mmCIF file of C-alpha atoms in Angstrom:
data_model
loop_
_atom_site.group_PDB
_atom_site.id
_atom_site.type_symbol
_atom_site.label_atom_id
_atom_site.label_comp_id
_atom_site.label_asym_id
_atom_site.label_seq_id
_atom_site.Cartn_x
_atom_site.Cartn_y
_atom_site.Cartn_z
ATOM 1 C CA MET A 76 12.547 148.632 99.836
ATOM 2 C CA SER A 77 9.414 146.581 98.973
ATOM 3 C CA ARG A 78 6.251 146.660 100.960
ATOM 4 C CA ILE A 79 5.531 144.124 103.335
ATOM 5 C CA PRO A 80 2.178 142.394 102.974
ATOM 6 C CA THR A 81 -0.881 143.056 105.150
ATOM 7 C CA ALA A 82 -0.488 139.781 107.054
ATOM 8 C CA ALA A 83 2.967 140.097 107.846
ATOM 9 C CA ALA A 84 2.492 143.703 109.133
ATOM 10 C CA LEU A 85 -0.197 142.452 111.329
ATOM 11 C CA ILE A 86 2.168 139.849 112.839
ATOM 12 C CA LEU A 87 4.814 142.397 113.467
ATOM 13 C CA LEU A 88 2.261 144.762 115.189
ATOM 14 C CA LEU A 89 1.249 141.822 117.669
ATOM 15 C CA SER A 90 4.733 140.924 118.373
ATOM 16 C CA ALA A 91 5.403 144.620 119.167
ATOM 17 C CA SER A 92 2.315 144.655 121.514
ATOM 18 C CA ALA A 93 3.344 141.546 123.460
ATOM 19 C CA CYS A 94 6.568 143.425 124.667
ATOM 20 C CA VAL A 95 5.867 143.787 128.501
ATOM 21 C CA GLY A 96 6.803 147.287 129.878
ATOM 22 C CA ALA A 97 7.598 148.694 126.562
ATOM 23 C CA GLY A 98 7.563 152.583 126.165
ATOM 24 C CA PRO A 99 5.572 154.598 123.314
ATOM 25 C CA SER A 100 4.694 152.749 120.416
ATOM 26 C CA ARG A 101 7.006 152.850 117.607
ATOM 27 C CA PRO A 102 6.531 152.600 113.730
ATOM 28 C CA THR A 103 6.166 148.968 112.390
ATOM 29 C CA PRO A 104 9.188 147.581 111.188
ATOM 30 C CA THR A 105 9.659 147.078 107.480
ATOM 31 C CA GLY A 106 11.368 144.271 105.182
ATOM 32 C CA GLY A 107 9.646 141.143 107.058
ATOM 33 C CA LEU A 108 11.911 141.567 110.243
ATOM 34 C CA ALA A 109 10.604 139.319 112.878
ATOM 35 C CA MET A 110 13.214 140.150 115.354
ATOM 36 C CA ALA A 111 13.101 143.932 115.289
ATOM 37 C CA ALA A 112 10.453 144.296 117.507
ATOM 38 C CA TYR A 113 12.092 142.325 120.145
ATOM 39 C CA PHE A 114 15.221 144.577 119.862
ATOM 40 C CA ASP A 115 12.898 147.601 120.060
ATOM 41 C CA CYS A 116 11.499 146.059 123.578
ATOM 42 C CA VAL A 117 14.784 145.334 124.871
ATOM 43 C CA ARG A 118 15.759 148.948 124.172
ATOM 44 C CA ASP A 119 13.286 150.253 126.801
ATOM 45 C CA GLY A 120 14.894 149.054 129.733
ATOM 46 C CA GLY A 121 16.785 145.801 128.829
ATOM 47 C CA VAL A 122 20.172 144.756 127.825
ATOM 48 C CA VAL A 123 21.779 141.797 125.984
ATOM 49 C CA ILE A 124 25.062 140.065 126.304
ATOM 50 C CA SER A 125 27.142 139.472 123.113
ATOM 51 C CA ALA A 126 29.781 136.649 124.120
ATOM 52 C CA HIS A 127 32.828 137.232 121.901
ATOM 53 C CA ARG A 128 33.546 133.835 119.847
ATOM 54 C CA ALA A 129 30.655 132.440 122.025
ATOM 55 C CA VAL A 130 32.974 131.884 124.832
ATOM 56 C CA SER A 131 32.009 132.262 128.654
ATOM 57 C CA ALA A 132 34.920 130.177 130.385
ATOM 58 C CA LEU A 133 38.509 129.343 129.441
ATOM 59 C CA ASP A 134 37.925 125.596 129.056
ATOM 60 C CA GLN A 135 35.881 126.328 126.164
ATOM 61 C CA PRO A 136 37.281 126.727 122.575
ATOM 62 C CA GLU A 137 36.346 129.660 120.817
ATOM 63 C CA ASN A 138 33.837 129.168 117.964
ATOM 64 C CA SER A 139 32.801 125.796 119.160
ATOM 65 C CA ILE A 140 29.623 123.858 119.944
ATOM 66 C CA ALA A 141 30.887 123.444 123.423
ATOM 67 C CA ALA A 142 30.948 127.217 123.931
ATOM 68 C CA ILE A 143 27.782 127.807 122.021
ATOM 69 C CA LEU A 144 25.975 125.383 124.497
ATOM 70 C CA ALA A 145 27.543 126.369 127.515
ATOM 71 C CA THR A 146 27.113 130.174 127.139
ATOM 72 C CA GLY A 147 23.669 129.847 125.615
ATOM 73 C CA ARG A 148 22.519 127.985 128.723
ATOM 74 C CA ALA A 149 24.227 130.166 131.242
ATOM 75 C CA ILE A 150 22.990 133.417 129.599
ATOM 76 C CA PRO A 151 19.419 133.050 128.457
ATOM 77 C CA GLY A 152 19.001 135.390 125.396
ATOM 78 C CA ALA A 153 22.679 135.744 124.759
ATOM 79 C CA VAL A 154 23.939 136.805 121.530
ATOM 80 C CA LEU A 155 26.862 134.523 120.529
ATOM 81 C CA GLU A 156 29.279 136.110 118.139
ATOM 82 C CA LEU A 157 30.681 133.629 115.484
ATOM 83 C CA ASP A 158 33.259 133.843 112.826
ATOM 84 C CA ALA A 159 32.312 132.439 109.294
ATOM 85 C CA VAL A 160 34.848 131.442 106.709
ATOM 86 C CA LEU A 161 34.928 129.110 103.481
ATOM 87 C CA THR A 162 36.949 126.445 102.921
ATOM 88 C CA GLN A 163 38.825 125.759 99.683
ATOM 89 C CA ASP A 164 35.836 123.517 98.821
ATOM 90 C CA GLY A 165 33.140 126.099 99.252
ATOM 91 C CA GLN A 166 31.875 125.024 103.022
ATOM 92 C CA LEU A 167 31.251 127.295 105.655
ATOM 93 C CA VAL A 168 33.195 126.666 109.022
ATOM 94 C CA LEU A 169 33.721 128.678 112.276
ATOM 95 C CA MET A 170 37.284 129.989 112.603
ATOM 96 C CA HIS A 171 38.140 133.414 113.687
ATOM 97 C CA ASP A 172 41.633 133.800 111.966
ATOM 98 C CA GLN A 173 42.636 133.013 108.480
ATOM 99 C CA THR A 174 44.752 130.046 109.267
ATOM 100 C CA MET A 175 44.112 127.150 111.684
ATOM 101 C CA ASP A 176 47.303 127.621 113.838
ATOM 102 C CA ARG A 177 46.462 129.340 116.662
ATOM 103 C CA THR A 178 43.111 127.643 117.885
ATOM 104 C CA THR A 179 43.509 124.082 116.366
ATOM 105 C CA THR A 180 46.066 121.134 115.809
ATOM 106 C CA GLY A 181 45.883 122.076 112.240
ATOM 107 C CA ARG A 182 48.306 124.266 110.020
ATOM 108 C CA GLY A 183 47.471 126.520 107.142
ATOM 109 C CA ARG A 184 45.073 128.898 105.919
ATOM 110 C CA VAL A 185 41.521 127.737 106.186
ATOM 111 C CA ALA A 186 40.742 128.916 102.282
ATOM 112 C CA ASP A 187 43.497 126.338 101.269
ATOM 113 C CA LEU A 188 41.867 123.501 102.842
ATOM 114 C CA THR A 189 39.161 121.146 102.424
ATOM 115 C CA LEU A 190 36.036 120.659 104.660
ATOM 116 C CA ALA A 191 37.537 117.058 105.306
ATOM 117 C CA GLN A 192 40.920 118.591 106.276
ATOM 118 C CA VAL A 193 39.425 121.101 108.470
ATOM 119 C CA LYS A 194 37.321 118.560 110.438
ATOM 120 C CA ALA A 195 40.264 116.128 110.961
ATOM 121 C CA THR A 196 41.993 118.709 113.263
ATOM 122 C CA ARG A 197 40.899 119.229 116.757
ATOM 123 C CA LEU A 198 40.178 122.553 118.597
ATOM 124 C CA LYS A 199 42.133 123.935 121.384
ATOM 125 C CA ALA A 200 40.491 125.425 124.287
ATOM 126 C CA SER A 201 41.091 128.968 125.367
ATOM 127 C CA ASN A 202 43.252 128.135 128.069
ATOM 128 C CA GLY A 203 45.381 126.033 125.726
ATOM 129 C CA ALA A 204 44.197 122.594 126.674
ATOM 130 C CA LEU A 205 43.473 120.119 123.611
ATOM 131 C CA THR A 206 40.216 118.902 122.980
ATOM 132 C CA GLN A 207 38.517 116.207 120.911
ATOM 133 C CA ALA A 208 36.163 118.522 119.157
ATOM 134 C CA ALA A 209 36.690 119.447 115.625
ATOM 135 C CA PRO A 210 35.806 123.076 114.152
ATOM 136 C CA PRO A 211 32.087 123.146 113.641
ATOM 137 C CA THR A 212 30.371 124.185 110.111
ATOM 138 C CA LEU A 213 28.012 126.897 110.200
ATOM 139 C CA ALA A 214 24.979 124.732 109.975
ATOM 140 C CA GLU A 215 26.199 122.765 113.040
ATOM 141 C CA ALA A 216 26.688 125.875 114.865
ATOM 142 C CA LEU A 217 23.298 127.558 113.837
ATOM 143 C CA ASP A 218 21.520 124.368 114.909
ATOM 144 C CA ALA A 219 23.215 124.350 118.307
ATOM 145 C CA ALA A 220 22.445 128.061 118.970
ATOM 146 C CA GLY A 221 18.785 127.240 118.080
ATOM 147 C CA ARG A 222 18.676 124.646 120.826
ATOM 148 C CA VAL A 223 19.789 126.948 123.590
ATOM 149 C CA GLY A 224 17.567 129.799 122.248
ATOM 150 C CA ALA A 225 20.630 132.099 121.515
ATOM 151 C CA ILE A 226 21.040 134.339 118.582
ATOM 152 C CA ALA A 227 24.083 134.034 116.411
ATOM 153 C CA SER A 228 25.962 136.873 115.133
ATOM 154 C CA LEU A 229 27.661 136.048 112.461
ATOM 155 C CA ASP A 230 31.054 137.902 111.582
ATOM 156 C CA LEU A 231 31.922 137.609 107.912
ATOM 157 C CA LYS A 232 35.616 136.689 107.363
ATOM 158 C CA PRO A 233 36.281 136.751 103.857
ATOM 159 C CA ALA A 234 39.671 135.348 102.822
ATOM 160 C CA ASP A 235 42.346 137.789 101.363
ATOM 161 C CA GLY A 236 40.934 138.895 97.884
ATOM 162 C CA GLY A 237 37.255 138.093 98.979
ATOM 163 C CA THR A 238 34.574 140.789 99.733
ATOM 164 C CA THR A 239 32.132 140.669 102.769
ATOM 165 C CA VAL A 240 29.487 140.709 100.219
ATOM 166 C CA ASP A 241 30.324 137.929 98.142
ATOM 167 C CA LEU A 242 30.985 135.762 101.601
ATOM 168 C CA ALA A 243 27.599 137.361 102.708
ATOM 169 C CA ARG A 244 25.522 135.624 99.646
ATOM 170 C CA THR A 245 26.958 132.254 100.994
ATOM 171 C CA VAL A 246 26.238 132.831 104.511
ATOM 172 C CA ILE A 247 22.609 134.108 103.718
ATOM 173 C CA ASP A 248 21.944 130.830 101.853
ATOM 174 C CA GLN A 249 23.151 128.784 104.768
ATOM 175 C CA VAL A 250 20.921 130.622 107.347
ATOM 176 C CA ARG A 251 17.953 130.469 105.159
ATOM 177 C CA ARG A 252 18.498 126.679 104.452
ATOM 178 C CA SER A 253 18.765 126.176 108.397
ATOM 179 C CA GLY A 254 15.861 128.306 108.883
ATOM 180 C CA ALA A 255 17.778 130.458 111.362
ATOM 181 C CA GLN A 256 16.685 133.805 109.738
ATOM 182 C CA ASN A 257 14.672 134.908 112.928
ATOM 183 C CA ARG A 258 17.529 134.296 115.290
ATOM 184 C CA VAL A 259 20.890 135.735 113.217
ATOM 185 C CA ILE A 260 22.416 138.979 112.940
ATOM 186 C CA LEU A 261 24.889 139.507 110.192
ATOM 187 C CA ILE A 262 27.871 141.684 110.967
ATOM 188 C CA THR A 263 29.290 144.273 108.735
ATOM 189 C CA TYR A 264 31.737 147.101 109.406
ATOM 190 C CA ASN A 265 30.722 150.108 107.548
ATOM 191 C CA ASP A 266 27.425 151.633 106.190
ATOM 192 C CA ALA A 267 28.073 150.742 102.396
ATOM 193 C CA ASP A 268 28.522 146.958 103.231
ATOM 194 C CA ALA A 269 25.536 147.216 105.601
ATOM 195 C CA ARG A 270 23.472 148.602 102.698
ATOM 196 C CA ALA A 271 24.560 145.762 100.439
ATOM 197 C CA VAL A 272 24.098 143.055 102.987
ATOM 198 C CA ALA A 273 20.661 144.279 104.238
ATOM 199 C CA ALA A 274 19.564 144.218 100.398
ATOM 200 C CA LEU A 275 20.440 140.683 99.983
ATOM 201 C CA ALA A 276 18.837 139.653 103.416
ATOM 202 C CA PRO A 277 15.763 142.172 104.299
ATOM 203 C CA GLU A 278 14.454 139.561 106.488
ATOM 204 C CA MET A 279 17.725 139.629 109.031
ATOM 205 C CA MET A 280 19.060 141.939 111.207
ATOM 206 C CA ILE A 281 22.306 143.701 110.486
ATOM 207 C CA SER A 282 25.177 144.843 112.711
ATOM 208 C CA ALA A 283 26.613 147.796 111.035
ATOM 209 C CA GLY A 284 29.571 149.954 112.018
ATOM 210 C CA LEU A 285 28.322 153.731 112.393
ATOM 211 C CA ASP A 286 30.024 156.807 113.120
ATOM 212 C CA GLY A 287 26.834 159.097 112.938
ATOM 213 C CA VAL A 288 23.466 159.182 112.466
ATOM 214 C CA GLU A 289 23.750 160.109 108.980
ATOM 215 C CA ASP A 290 25.231 156.569 108.298
ATOM 216 C CA LEU A 291 21.881 155.342 108.708
ATOM 217 C CA ASP A 292 20.686 157.087 105.510
ATOM 218 C CA GLY A 293 19.372 154.237 102.907
ATOM 219 C CA LEU A 294 19.031 151.541 105.584
ATOM 220 C CA ASN A 295 16.076 150.292 107.184
ATOM 221 C CA VAL A 296 16.710 151.579 110.588
ATOM 222 C CA SER A 297 14.563 148.665 112.217
ATOM 223 C CA GLN A 298 16.909 146.272 110.639
ATOM 224 C CA ILE A 299 20.099 147.888 112.374
ATOM 225 C CA LEU A 300 22.089 147.194 115.430
ATOM 226 C CA ALA A 301 24.767 149.892 115.457
ATOM 227 C CA TRP A 302 28.258 148.889 116.137
ATOM 228 C CA THR A 303 29.889 151.689 117.839
ATOM 229 C CA GLY A 304 33.373 150.100 118.422
ATOM 230 C CA THR A 305 35.295 149.381 121.745
ATOM 231 C CA ARG A 306 37.784 152.403 122.037
ATOM 232 C CA GLU A 307 35.662 155.250 123.511
ATOM 233 C CA GLU A 308 32.335 156.000 125.092
ATOM 234 C CA ARG A 309 30.088 158.223 123.005
ATOM 235 C CA PRO A 310 27.024 159.023 124.926
ATOM 236 C CA ALA A 311 25.984 161.735 122.568
ATOM 237 C CA LEU A 312 26.298 159.461 119.540
ATOM 238 C CA TRP A 313 24.387 156.418 121.481
ATOM 239 C CA SER A 314 21.550 158.956 122.500
ATOM 240 C CA ALA A 315 21.258 160.074 118.839
ATOM 241 C CA LEU A 316 21.151 156.609 117.431
ATOM 242 C CA ARG A 317 18.628 155.579 120.199
ATOM 243 C CA GLN A 318 16.476 158.518 119.251
ATOM 244 C CA ALA A 319 16.629 157.484 115.679
ATOM 245 C CA GLY A 320 15.381 153.887 116.581
ATOM 246 C CA ALA A 321 18.924 152.010 116.273
ATOM 247 C CA GLU A 322 19.899 149.748 119.039
ATOM 248 C CA VAL A 323 23.488 150.862 120.405
ATOM 249 C CA GLN A 324 26.258 147.976 120.457
ATOM 250 C CA PHE A 325 29.543 148.569 122.310
ATOM 251 C CA GLY A 326 32.564 146.315 122.995
ATOM 252 C CA THR A 327 34.522 145.742 126.165
ATOM 253 C CA LEU A 328 36.535 143.271 124.447
ATOM 254 C CA GLY A 329 39.826 143.287 122.727
ATOM 255 C CA ALA A 330 43.594 142.298 123.666
ATOM 256 C CA GLU A 331 44.063 140.600 126.831
ATOM 257 C CA GLY A 332 45.411 143.181 129.730
ATOM 258 C CA ARG A 333 44.140 146.134 127.639
ATOM 259 C CA ARG A 334 40.538 145.337 126.830
ATOM 260 C CA ARG A 335 37.895 147.171 128.896
ATOM 261 C CA ASP A 336 36.836 143.868 130.158
ATOM 262 C CA ASP A 337 40.126 143.644 132.158
ATOM 263 C CA ARG A 338 40.388 147.148 133.301
ATOM 264 C CA TYR A 339 36.831 146.893 134.622
ATOM 265 C CA ALA A 340 37.912 144.073 136.621
ATOM 266 C CA ALA A 341 41.095 145.196 138.061
ATOM 267 C CA ASP A 342 39.470 146.613 141.170
ATOM 268 C CA GLY A 343 37.380 143.643 141.659
ATOM 269 C CA ASP A 344 34.294 146.188 140.767
ATOM 270 C CA VAL A 345 32.773 145.776 137.610
ATOM 271 C CA SER A 346 30.019 148.202 137.820
ATOM 272 C CA GLU A 347 31.168 149.938 134.642
ATOM 273 C CA TYR A 348 29.102 147.805 132.592
ATOM 274 C CA ARG A 349 26.145 149.439 134.488
ATOM 275 C CA ASP A 350 27.260 152.780 133.421
ATOM 276 C CA LEU A 351 27.449 151.613 129.956
ATOM 277 C CA TYR A 352 23.907 150.701 130.129
ATOM 278 C CA ARG A 353 23.020 153.936 131.664
ATOM 279 C CA GLN A 354 24.569 155.747 128.943
ATOM 280 C CA GLY A 355 22.577 154.069 126.193
ATOM 281 C CA VAL A 356 24.215 150.586 125.255
ATOM 282 C CA THR A 357 21.648 147.990 124.543
ATOM 283 C CA VAL A 358 24.062 145.188 123.498
ATOM 284 C CA ILE A 359 27.371 144.882 125.270
ATOM 285 C CA ALA A 360 29.835 142.951 123.473
ATOM 286 C CA THR A 361 32.306 141.329 126.070
ATOM 287 C CA ASP A 362 34.888 138.532 126.329
ATOM 288 C CA THR A 363 33.735 137.911 129.914
ATOM 289 C CA PRO A 364 29.989 137.658 129.593
ATOM 290 C CA LEU A 365 29.346 136.297 132.923
ATOM 291 C CA ALA A 366 30.813 139.252 134.444
ATOM 292 C CA VAL A 367 28.547 141.299 132.729
ATOM 293 C CA GLN A 368 25.417 139.204 133.750
ATOM 294 C CA SER A 369 26.521 139.315 137.154
ATOM 295 C CA VAL A 370 25.705 143.396 137.434
ATOM 296 C CA LEU A 371 23.143 143.609 135.005
ATOM 297 C CA GLY A 372 20.587 140.846 136.434
ATOM 298 C CA ALA A 373 17.516 143.137 136.473
ATOM 299 C CA GLU A 374 18.043 144.409 132.948
ATOM 300 C CA LEU A 375 18.699 140.913 131.385
ATOM 301 C CA ALA A 376 15.347 139.815 133.211
ATOM 302 C CA LYS A 377 13.591 142.731 131.363
ATOM 303 C CA ALA A 378 14.988 141.722 128.098
ATOM 304 C CA ALA A 379 13.603 138.248 128.773
ATOM 305 C CA THR A 380 10.284 139.412 128.991
ATOM 306 C CA CYS A 381 10.361 140.646 125.398
ATOM 307 C CA ARG A 382 8.813 138.077 123.067
ATOM 308 C CA ARG A 383 11.315 136.771 120.564
ATOM 309 C CA PRO A 384 10.598 135.176 117.331
ATOM 310 C CA LEU A 385 10.779 131.435 117.176
#
């Protein structure tokens, strides 16, 4: 990996020193990562909420401008997980599924439709209500996230036959054209894709699916947010990853009725989110971000003291 210029290194050192209440000093991040010092600071006593598909209320369509703005305003400093996919004419739009059927008035695969055809459809809210909003482009979503000071975590959704790395090239190009490098996370699901995407975008944070500390080999640890799944709590792994310098992510999201979000809420007490934080989780990815906010206010306030790059 290339060495960063002296001036860039100085900026990163100054950013790290601005973190209020941070623990022992850490090695200066390499690779031009403006957001690495922020996550290092959050790891020392704070927490970040990642809102799945940006939704925080059932009247919001997933992957919509309305959800981005509402959730970003309700939870300052939130990460908004968004799904990027290519249209037939090579334009990036937000859509979780390969088809339009579930979340819009449209039909068919996004990859078989032009941007104009996608924009002619209307989004359905999470409660099923029809809205007058069209699916946004990635550029529109990045602009909206920037307006509310949110971090966009971009789940790369290649169509059948495509690859994560090929889609990443197009997404990275749009992120750079939007000037959003300092407020974006690129999502990958294994260490091989993480290494390839990190090489394409050394200035951006990478979410990497990791099963062990050894999966960090060949990666710039400062660049990595370690995704550890949704199935089981793994405090020993979380501790090891934190010791290695990577922030831990864990998901309570999933199928309705089976996800941890619903299991935690069943007895009216969602203090389990605090248990995740105490066990070493820095980023909690959830379908119910306001519930997480309700029990981790002090930790969110600590994260708010950490300087974010503009």
